[in-house]
mmCIF file with all atom_site columns, C-alpha atoms in Angstrom:
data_model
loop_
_atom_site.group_PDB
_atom_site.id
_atom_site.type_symbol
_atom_site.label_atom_id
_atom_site.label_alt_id
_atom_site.label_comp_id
_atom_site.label_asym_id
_atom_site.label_entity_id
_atom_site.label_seq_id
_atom_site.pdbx_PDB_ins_code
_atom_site.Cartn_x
_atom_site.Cartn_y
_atom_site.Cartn_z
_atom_site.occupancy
_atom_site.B_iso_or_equiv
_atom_site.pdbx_formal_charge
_atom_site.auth_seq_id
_atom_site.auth_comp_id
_atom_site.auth_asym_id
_atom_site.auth_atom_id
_atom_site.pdbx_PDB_model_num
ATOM 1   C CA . UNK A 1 1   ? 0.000   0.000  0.000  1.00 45.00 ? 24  UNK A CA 1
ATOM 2   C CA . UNK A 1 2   ? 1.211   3.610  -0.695 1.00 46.00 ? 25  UNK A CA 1
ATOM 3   C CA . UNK A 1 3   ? 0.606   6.653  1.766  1.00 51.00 ? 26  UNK A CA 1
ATOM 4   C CA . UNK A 1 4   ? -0.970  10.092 -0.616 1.00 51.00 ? 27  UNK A CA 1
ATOM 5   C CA . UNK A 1 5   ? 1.936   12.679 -0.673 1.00 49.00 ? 28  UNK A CA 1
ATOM 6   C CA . UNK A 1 6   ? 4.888   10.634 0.639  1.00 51.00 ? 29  UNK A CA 1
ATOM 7   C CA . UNK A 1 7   ? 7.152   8.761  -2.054 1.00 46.00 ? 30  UNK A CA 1
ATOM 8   C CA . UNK A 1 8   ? 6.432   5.851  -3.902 1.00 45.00 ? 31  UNK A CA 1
ATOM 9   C CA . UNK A 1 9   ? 8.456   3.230  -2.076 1.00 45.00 ? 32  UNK A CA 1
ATOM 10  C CA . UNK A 1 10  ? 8.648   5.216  1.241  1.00 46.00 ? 33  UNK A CA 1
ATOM 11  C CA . UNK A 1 11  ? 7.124   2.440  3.621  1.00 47.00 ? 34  UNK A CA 1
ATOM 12  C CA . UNK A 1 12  ? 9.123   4.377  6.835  1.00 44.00 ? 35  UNK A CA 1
ATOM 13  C CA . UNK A 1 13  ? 10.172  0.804  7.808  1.00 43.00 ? 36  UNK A CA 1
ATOM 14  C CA . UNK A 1 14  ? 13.933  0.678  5.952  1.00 43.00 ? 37  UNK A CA 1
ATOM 15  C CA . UNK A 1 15  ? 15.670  3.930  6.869  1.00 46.00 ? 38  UNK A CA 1
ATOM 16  C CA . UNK A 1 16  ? 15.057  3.842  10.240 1.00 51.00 ? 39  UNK A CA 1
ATOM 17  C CA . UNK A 1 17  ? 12.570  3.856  13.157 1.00 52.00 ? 40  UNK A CA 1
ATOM 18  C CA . UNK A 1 18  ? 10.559  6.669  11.512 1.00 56.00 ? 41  UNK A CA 1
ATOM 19  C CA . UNK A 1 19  ? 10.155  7.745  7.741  1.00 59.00 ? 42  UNK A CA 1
ATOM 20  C CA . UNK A 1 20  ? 12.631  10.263 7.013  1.00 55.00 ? 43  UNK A CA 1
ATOM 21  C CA . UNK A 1 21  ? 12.060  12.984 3.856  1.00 55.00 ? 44  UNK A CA 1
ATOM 22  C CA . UNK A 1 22  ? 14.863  14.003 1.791  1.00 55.00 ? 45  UNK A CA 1
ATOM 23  C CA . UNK A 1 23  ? 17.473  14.924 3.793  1.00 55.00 ? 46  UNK A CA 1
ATOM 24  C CA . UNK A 1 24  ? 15.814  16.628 6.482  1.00 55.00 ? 47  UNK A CA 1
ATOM 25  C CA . UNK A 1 25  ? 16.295  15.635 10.150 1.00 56.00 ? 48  UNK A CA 1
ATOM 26  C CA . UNK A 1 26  ? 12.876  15.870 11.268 1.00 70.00 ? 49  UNK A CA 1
ATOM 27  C CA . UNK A 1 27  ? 11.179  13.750 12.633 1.00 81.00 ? 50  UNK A CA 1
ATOM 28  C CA . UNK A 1 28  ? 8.025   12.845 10.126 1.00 92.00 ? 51  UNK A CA 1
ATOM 29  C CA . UNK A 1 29  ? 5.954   11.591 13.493 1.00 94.00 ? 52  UNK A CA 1
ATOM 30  C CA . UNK A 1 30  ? 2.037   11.401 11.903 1.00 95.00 ? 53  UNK A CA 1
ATOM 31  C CA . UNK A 1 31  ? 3.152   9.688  8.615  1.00 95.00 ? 54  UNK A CA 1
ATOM 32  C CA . UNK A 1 32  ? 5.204   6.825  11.201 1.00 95.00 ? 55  UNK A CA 1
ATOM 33  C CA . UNK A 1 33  ? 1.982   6.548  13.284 1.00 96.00 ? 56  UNK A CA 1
ATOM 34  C CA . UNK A 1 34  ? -0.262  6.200  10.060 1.00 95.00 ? 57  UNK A CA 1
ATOM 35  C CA . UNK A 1 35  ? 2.336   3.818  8.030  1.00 95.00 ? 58  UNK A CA 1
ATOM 36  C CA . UNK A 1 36  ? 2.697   1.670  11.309 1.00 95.00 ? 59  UNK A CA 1
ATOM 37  C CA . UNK A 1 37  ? -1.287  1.447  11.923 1.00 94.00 ? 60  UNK A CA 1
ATOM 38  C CA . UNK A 1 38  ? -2.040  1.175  8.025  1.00 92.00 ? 61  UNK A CA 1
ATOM 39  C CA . UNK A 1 39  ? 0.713   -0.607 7.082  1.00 92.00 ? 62  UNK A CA 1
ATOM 40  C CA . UNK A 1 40  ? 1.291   -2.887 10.126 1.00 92.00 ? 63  UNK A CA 1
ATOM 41  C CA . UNK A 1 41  ? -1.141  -3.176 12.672 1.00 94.00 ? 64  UNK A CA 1
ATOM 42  C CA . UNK A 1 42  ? -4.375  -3.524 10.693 1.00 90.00 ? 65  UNK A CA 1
ATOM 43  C CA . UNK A 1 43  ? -3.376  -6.917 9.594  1.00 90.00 ? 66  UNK A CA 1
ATOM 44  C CA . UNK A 1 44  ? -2.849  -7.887 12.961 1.00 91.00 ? 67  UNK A CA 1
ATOM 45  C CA . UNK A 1 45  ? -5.728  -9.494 14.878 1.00 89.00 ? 68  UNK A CA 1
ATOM 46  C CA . UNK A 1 46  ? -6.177  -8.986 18.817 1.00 84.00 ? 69  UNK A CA 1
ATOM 47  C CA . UNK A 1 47  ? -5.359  -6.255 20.966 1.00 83.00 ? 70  UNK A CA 1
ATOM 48  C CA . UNK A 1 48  ? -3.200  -3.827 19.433 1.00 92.00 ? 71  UNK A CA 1
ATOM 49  C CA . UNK A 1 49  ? -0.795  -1.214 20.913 1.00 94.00 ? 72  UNK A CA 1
ATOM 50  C CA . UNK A 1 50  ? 1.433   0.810  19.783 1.00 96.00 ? 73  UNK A CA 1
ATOM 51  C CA . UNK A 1 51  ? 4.051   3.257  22.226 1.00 96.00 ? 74  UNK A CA 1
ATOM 52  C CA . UNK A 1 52  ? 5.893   5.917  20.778 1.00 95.00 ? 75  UNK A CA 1
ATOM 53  C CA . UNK A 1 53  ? 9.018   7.605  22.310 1.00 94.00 ? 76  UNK A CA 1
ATOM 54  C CA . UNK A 1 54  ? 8.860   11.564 21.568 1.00 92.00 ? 77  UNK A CA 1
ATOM 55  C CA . UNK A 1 55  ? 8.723   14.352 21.966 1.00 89.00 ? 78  UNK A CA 1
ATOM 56  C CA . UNK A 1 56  ? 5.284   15.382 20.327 1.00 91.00 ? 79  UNK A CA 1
ATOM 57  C CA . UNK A 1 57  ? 6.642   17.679 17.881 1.00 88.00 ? 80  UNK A CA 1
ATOM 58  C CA . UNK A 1 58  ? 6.254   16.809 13.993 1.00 91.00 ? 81  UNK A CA 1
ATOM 59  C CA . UNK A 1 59  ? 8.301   17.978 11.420 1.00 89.00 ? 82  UNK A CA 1
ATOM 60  C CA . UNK A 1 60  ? 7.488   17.874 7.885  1.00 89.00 ? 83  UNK A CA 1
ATOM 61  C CA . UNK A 1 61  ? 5.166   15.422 7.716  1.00 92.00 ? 84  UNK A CA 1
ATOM 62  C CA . UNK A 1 62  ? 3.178   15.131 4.474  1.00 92.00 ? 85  UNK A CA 1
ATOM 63  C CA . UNK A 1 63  ? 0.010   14.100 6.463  1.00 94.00 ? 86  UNK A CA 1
ATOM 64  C CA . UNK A 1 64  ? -1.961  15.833 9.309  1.00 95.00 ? 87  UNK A CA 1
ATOM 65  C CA . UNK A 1 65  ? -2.373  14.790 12.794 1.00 95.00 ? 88  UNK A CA 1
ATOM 66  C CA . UNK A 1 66  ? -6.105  13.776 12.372 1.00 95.00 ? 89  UNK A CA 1
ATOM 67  C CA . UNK A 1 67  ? -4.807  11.047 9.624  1.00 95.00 ? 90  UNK A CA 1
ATOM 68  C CA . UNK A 1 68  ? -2.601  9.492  12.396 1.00 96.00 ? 91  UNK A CA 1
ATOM 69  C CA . UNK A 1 69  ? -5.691  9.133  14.358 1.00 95.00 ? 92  UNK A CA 1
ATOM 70  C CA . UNK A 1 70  ? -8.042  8.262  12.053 1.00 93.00 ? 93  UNK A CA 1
ATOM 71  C CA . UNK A 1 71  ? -5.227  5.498  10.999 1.00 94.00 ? 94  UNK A CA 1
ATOM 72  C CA . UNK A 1 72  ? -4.898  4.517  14.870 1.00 95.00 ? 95  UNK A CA 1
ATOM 73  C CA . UNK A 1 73  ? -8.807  4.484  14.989 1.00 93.00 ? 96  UNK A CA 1
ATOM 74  C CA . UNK A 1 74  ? -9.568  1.982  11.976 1.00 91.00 ? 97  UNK A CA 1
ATOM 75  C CA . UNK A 1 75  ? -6.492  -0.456 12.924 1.00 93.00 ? 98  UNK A CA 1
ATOM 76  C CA . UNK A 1 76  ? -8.282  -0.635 16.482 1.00 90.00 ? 99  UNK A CA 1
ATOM 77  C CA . UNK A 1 77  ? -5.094  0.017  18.239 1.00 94.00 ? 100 UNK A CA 1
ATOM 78  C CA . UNK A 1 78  ? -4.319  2.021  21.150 1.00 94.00 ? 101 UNK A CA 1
ATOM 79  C CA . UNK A 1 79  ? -1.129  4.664  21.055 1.00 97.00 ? 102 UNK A CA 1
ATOM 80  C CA . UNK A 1 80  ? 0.709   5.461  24.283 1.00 97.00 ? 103 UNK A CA 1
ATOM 81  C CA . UNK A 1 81  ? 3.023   8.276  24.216 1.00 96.00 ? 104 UNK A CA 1
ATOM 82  C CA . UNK A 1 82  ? 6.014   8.313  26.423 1.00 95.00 ? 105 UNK A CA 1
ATOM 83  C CA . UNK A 1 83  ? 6.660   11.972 26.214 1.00 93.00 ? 106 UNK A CA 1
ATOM 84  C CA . UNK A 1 84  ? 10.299  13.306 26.973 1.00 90.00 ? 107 UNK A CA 1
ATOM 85  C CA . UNK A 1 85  ? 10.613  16.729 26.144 1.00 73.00 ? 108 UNK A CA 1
ATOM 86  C CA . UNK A 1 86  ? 12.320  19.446 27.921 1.00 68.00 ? 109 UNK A CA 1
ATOM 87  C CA . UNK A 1 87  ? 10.389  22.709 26.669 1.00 60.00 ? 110 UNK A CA 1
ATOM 88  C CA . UNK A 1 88  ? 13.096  24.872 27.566 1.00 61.00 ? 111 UNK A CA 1
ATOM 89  C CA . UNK A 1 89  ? 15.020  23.752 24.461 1.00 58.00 ? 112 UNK A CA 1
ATOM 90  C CA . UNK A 1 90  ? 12.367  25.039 22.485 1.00 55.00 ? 113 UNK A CA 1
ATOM 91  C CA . UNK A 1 91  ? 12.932  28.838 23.333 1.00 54.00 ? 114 UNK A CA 1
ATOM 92  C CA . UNK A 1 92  ? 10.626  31.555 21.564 1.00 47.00 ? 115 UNK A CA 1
ATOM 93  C CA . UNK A 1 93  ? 9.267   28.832 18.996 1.00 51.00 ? 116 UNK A CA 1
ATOM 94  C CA . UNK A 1 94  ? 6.824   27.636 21.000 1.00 52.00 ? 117 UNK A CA 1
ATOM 95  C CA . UNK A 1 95  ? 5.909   23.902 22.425 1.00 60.00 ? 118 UNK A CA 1
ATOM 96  C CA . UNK A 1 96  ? 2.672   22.019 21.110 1.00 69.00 ? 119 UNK A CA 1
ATOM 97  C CA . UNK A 1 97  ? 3.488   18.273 21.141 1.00 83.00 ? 120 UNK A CA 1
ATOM 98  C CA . UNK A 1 98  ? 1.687   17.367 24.363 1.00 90.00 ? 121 UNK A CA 1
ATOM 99  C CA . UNK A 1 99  ? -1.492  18.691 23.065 1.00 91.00 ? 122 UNK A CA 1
ATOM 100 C CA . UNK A 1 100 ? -0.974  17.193 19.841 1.00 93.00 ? 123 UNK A CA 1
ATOM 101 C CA . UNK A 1 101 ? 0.278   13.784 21.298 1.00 95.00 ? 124 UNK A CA 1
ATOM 102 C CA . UNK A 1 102 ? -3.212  13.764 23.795 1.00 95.00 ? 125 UNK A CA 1
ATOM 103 C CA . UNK A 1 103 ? -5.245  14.051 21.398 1.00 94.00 ? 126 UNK A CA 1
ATOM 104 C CA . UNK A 1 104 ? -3.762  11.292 19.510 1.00 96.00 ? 127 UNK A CA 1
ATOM 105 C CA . UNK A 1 105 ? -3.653  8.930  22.624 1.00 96.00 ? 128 UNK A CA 1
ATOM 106 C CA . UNK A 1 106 ? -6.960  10.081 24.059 1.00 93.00 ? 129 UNK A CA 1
ATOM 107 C CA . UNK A 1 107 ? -9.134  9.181  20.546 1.00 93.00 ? 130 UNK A CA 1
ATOM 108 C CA . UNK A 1 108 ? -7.638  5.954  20.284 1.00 94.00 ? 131 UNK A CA 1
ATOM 109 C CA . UNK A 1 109 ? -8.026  5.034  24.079 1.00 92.00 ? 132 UNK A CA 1
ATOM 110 C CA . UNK A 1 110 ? -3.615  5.268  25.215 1.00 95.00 ? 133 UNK A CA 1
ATOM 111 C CA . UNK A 1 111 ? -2.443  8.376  27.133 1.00 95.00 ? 134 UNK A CA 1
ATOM 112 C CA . UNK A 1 112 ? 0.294   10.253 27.784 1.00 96.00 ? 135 UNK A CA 1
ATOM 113 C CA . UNK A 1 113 ? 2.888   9.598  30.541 1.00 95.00 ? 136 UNK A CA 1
ATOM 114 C CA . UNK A 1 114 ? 5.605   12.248 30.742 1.00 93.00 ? 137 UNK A CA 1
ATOM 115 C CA . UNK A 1 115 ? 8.952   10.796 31.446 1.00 93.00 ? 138 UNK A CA 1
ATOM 116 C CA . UNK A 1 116 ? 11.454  13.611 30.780 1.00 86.00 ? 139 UNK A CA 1
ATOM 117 C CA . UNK A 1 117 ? 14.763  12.498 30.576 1.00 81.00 ? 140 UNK A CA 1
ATOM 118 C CA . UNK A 1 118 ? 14.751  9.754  33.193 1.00 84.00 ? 141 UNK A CA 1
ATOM 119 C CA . UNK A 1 119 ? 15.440  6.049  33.176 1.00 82.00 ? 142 UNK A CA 1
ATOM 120 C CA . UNK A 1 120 ? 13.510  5.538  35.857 1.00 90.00 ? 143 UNK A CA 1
ATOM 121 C CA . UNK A 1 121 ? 10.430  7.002  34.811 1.00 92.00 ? 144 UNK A CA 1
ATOM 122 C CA . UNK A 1 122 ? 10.884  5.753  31.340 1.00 91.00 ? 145 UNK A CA 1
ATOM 123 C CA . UNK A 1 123 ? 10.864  1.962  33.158 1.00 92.00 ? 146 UNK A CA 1
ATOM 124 C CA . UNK A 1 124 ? 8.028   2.713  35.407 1.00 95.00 ? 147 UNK A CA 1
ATOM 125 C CA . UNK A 1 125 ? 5.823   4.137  32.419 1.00 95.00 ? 148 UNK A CA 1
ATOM 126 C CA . UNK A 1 126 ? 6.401   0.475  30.517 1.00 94.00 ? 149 UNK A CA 1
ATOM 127 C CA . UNK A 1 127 ? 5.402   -1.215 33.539 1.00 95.00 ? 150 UNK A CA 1
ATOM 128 C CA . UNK A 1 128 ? 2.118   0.819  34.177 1.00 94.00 ? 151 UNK A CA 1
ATOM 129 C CA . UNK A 1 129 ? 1.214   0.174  30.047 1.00 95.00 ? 152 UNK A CA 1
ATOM 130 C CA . UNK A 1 130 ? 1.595   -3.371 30.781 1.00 93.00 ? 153 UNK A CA 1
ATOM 131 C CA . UNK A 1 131 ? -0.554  -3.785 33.780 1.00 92.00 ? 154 UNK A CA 1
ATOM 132 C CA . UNK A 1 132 ? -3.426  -1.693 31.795 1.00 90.00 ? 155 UNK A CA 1
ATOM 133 C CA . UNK A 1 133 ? -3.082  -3.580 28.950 1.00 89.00 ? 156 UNK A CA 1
ATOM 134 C CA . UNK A 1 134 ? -3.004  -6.873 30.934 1.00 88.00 ? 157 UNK A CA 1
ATOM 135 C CA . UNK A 1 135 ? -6.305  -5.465 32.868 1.00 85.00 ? 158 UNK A CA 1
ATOM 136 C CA . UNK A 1 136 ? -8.596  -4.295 29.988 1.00 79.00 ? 159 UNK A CA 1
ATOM 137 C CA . UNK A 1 137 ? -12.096 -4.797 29.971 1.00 78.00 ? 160 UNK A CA 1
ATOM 138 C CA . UNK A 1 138 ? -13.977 -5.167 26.275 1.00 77.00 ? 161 UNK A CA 1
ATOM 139 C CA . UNK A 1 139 ? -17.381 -4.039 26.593 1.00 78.00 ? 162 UNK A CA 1
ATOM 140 C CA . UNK A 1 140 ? -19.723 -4.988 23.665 1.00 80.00 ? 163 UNK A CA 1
ATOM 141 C CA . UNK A 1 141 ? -23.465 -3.013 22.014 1.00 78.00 ? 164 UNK A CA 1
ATOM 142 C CA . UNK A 1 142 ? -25.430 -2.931 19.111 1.00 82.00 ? 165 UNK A CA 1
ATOM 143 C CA . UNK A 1 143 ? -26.033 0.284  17.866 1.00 83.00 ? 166 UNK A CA 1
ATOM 144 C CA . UNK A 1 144 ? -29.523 1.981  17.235 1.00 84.00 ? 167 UNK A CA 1
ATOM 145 C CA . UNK A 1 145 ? -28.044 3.111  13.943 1.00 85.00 ? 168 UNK A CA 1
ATOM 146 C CA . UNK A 1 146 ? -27.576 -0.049 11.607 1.00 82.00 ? 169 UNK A CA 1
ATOM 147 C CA . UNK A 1 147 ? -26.050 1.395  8.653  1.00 85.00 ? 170 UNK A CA 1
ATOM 148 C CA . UNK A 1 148 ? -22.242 -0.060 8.212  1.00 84.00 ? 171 UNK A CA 1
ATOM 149 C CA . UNK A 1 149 ? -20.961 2.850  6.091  1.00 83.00 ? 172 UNK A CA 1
ATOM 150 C CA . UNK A 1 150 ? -17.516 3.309  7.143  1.00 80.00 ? 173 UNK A CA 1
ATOM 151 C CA . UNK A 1 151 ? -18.343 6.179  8.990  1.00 83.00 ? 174 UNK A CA 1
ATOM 152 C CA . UNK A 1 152 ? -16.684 7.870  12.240 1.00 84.00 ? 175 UNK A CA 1
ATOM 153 C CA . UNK A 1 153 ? -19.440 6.723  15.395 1.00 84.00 ? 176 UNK A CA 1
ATOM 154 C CA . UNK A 1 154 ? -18.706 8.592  18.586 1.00 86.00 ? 177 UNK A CA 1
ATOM 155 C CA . UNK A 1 155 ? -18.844 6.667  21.867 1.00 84.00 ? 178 UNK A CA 1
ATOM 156 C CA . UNK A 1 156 ? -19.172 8.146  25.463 1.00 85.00 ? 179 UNK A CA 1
ATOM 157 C CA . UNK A 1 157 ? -18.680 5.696  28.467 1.00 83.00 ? 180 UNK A CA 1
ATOM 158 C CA . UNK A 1 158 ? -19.659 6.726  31.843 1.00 82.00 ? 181 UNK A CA 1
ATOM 159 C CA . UNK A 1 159 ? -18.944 4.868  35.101 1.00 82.00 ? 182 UNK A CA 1
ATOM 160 C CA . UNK A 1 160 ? -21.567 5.330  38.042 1.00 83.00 ? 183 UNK A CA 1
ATOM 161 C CA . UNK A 1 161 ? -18.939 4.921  40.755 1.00 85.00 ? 184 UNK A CA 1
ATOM 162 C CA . UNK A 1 162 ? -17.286 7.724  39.663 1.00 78.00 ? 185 UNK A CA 1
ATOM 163 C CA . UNK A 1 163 ? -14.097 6.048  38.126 1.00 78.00 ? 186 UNK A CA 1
ATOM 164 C CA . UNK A 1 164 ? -11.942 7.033  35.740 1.00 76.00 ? 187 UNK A CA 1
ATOM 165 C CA . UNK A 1 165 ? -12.645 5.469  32.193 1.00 79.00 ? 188 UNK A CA 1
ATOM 166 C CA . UNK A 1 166 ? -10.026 5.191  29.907 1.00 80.00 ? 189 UNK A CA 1
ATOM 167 C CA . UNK A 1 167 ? -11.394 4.249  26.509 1.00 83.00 ? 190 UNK A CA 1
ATOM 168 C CA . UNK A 1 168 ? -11.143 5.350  22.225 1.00 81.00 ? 191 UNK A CA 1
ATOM 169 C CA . UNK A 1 169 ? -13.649 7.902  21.715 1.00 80.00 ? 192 UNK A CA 1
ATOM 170 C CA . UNK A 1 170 ? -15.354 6.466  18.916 1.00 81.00 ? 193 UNK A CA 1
ATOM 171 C CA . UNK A 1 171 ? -15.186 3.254  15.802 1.00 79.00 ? 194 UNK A CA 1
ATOM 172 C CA . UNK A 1 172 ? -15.554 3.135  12.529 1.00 82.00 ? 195 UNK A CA 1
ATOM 173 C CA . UNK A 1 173 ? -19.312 1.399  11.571 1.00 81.00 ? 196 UNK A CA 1
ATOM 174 C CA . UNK A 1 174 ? -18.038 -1.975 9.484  1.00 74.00 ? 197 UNK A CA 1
ATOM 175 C CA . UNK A 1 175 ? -16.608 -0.743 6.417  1.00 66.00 ? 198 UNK A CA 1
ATOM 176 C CA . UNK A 1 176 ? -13.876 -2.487 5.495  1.00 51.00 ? 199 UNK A CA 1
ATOM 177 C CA . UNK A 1 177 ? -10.331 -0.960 5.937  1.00 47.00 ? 200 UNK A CA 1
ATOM 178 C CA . UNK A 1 178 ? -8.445  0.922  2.896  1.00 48.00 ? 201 UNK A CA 1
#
């Protein structure tokens, strides 16, 4: 399969852990999380994750942020984002990635654990993904509307204890993947 906009043969798998454009050293971080849900994940069957090491920030990327979700979404996997930035280093230019990165973990049902620069709390966050992974629930309902169109449904879950849900906001209605 071939991503729109990125270059034919550019499957972000050979030149290293994330698609790189041209010479550029940015980091293309929403084309890696829609070639590794497109490409990868939605031929996978069972619970999916996927945890990415960043920073947040995305440079050059040929697709948007909203196409990394919307990739997440339809593979049915859940992104976790280990986020180590130090905003300091990015002066007067500004610092968006933790907004960007929780939306992208809350839609498809991860979250965001900041771990800085520490060992520690980079071991501790891989230990807390595997105990909620290892302690999911899947919860299961027909919808009133029956149509399977492919389009985006949006799901609220409430808990009447008062606990805190962590689930995707929505699913795609039966379509079959692209």
């Amino acid at each position: 399969s071939h991503v729109p906009g990125l270059p034919a043969g550019s499957d972000g798998m050979g030149g290293g852990p994330v698609p790189q454009r041209g010479n550029s050293p940015g980091t293309l971080l929403y084309d890696a999380v829609y070639l590794s849900s497109h490409d990868m994940l939605s031929k996978e069957v069972g619970r999916k994750a996927m945890i990415i090491l960043t920073d947040g920030q995305d440079e050059g990327s040929r697709l948007k942020l909203q196409d990394a979700i919307e990739a997440a979404q339809k593979a049915d996997a859940i992104v976790y984002v280990l986020l180590c930035a130090d905003r300091g280093f990015y002066g007067g230019f500004g610092y968006s990635g933790e907004g960007d990165m929780r939306k992208l973990t809350e839609q498809t049902g991860g979250r965001v654990i900041n771990v800085g620069n520490k060992f520690d709390k980079l071991r501790e966050a891989f230990d807390q993904i595997a105990a909620e992974l290892r302690s999911q629930y899947n919860i299961g309902y027909t919808p009133t509307n029956e149509k399977k169109d492919g389009t985006y449904r949006k799901v609220e879950i409430k808990s009447k204890q008062g606990y805190k849900v962590q689930a995707r906001a929505g699913y795609y209605a039966g379509k079959e993947h692209d």
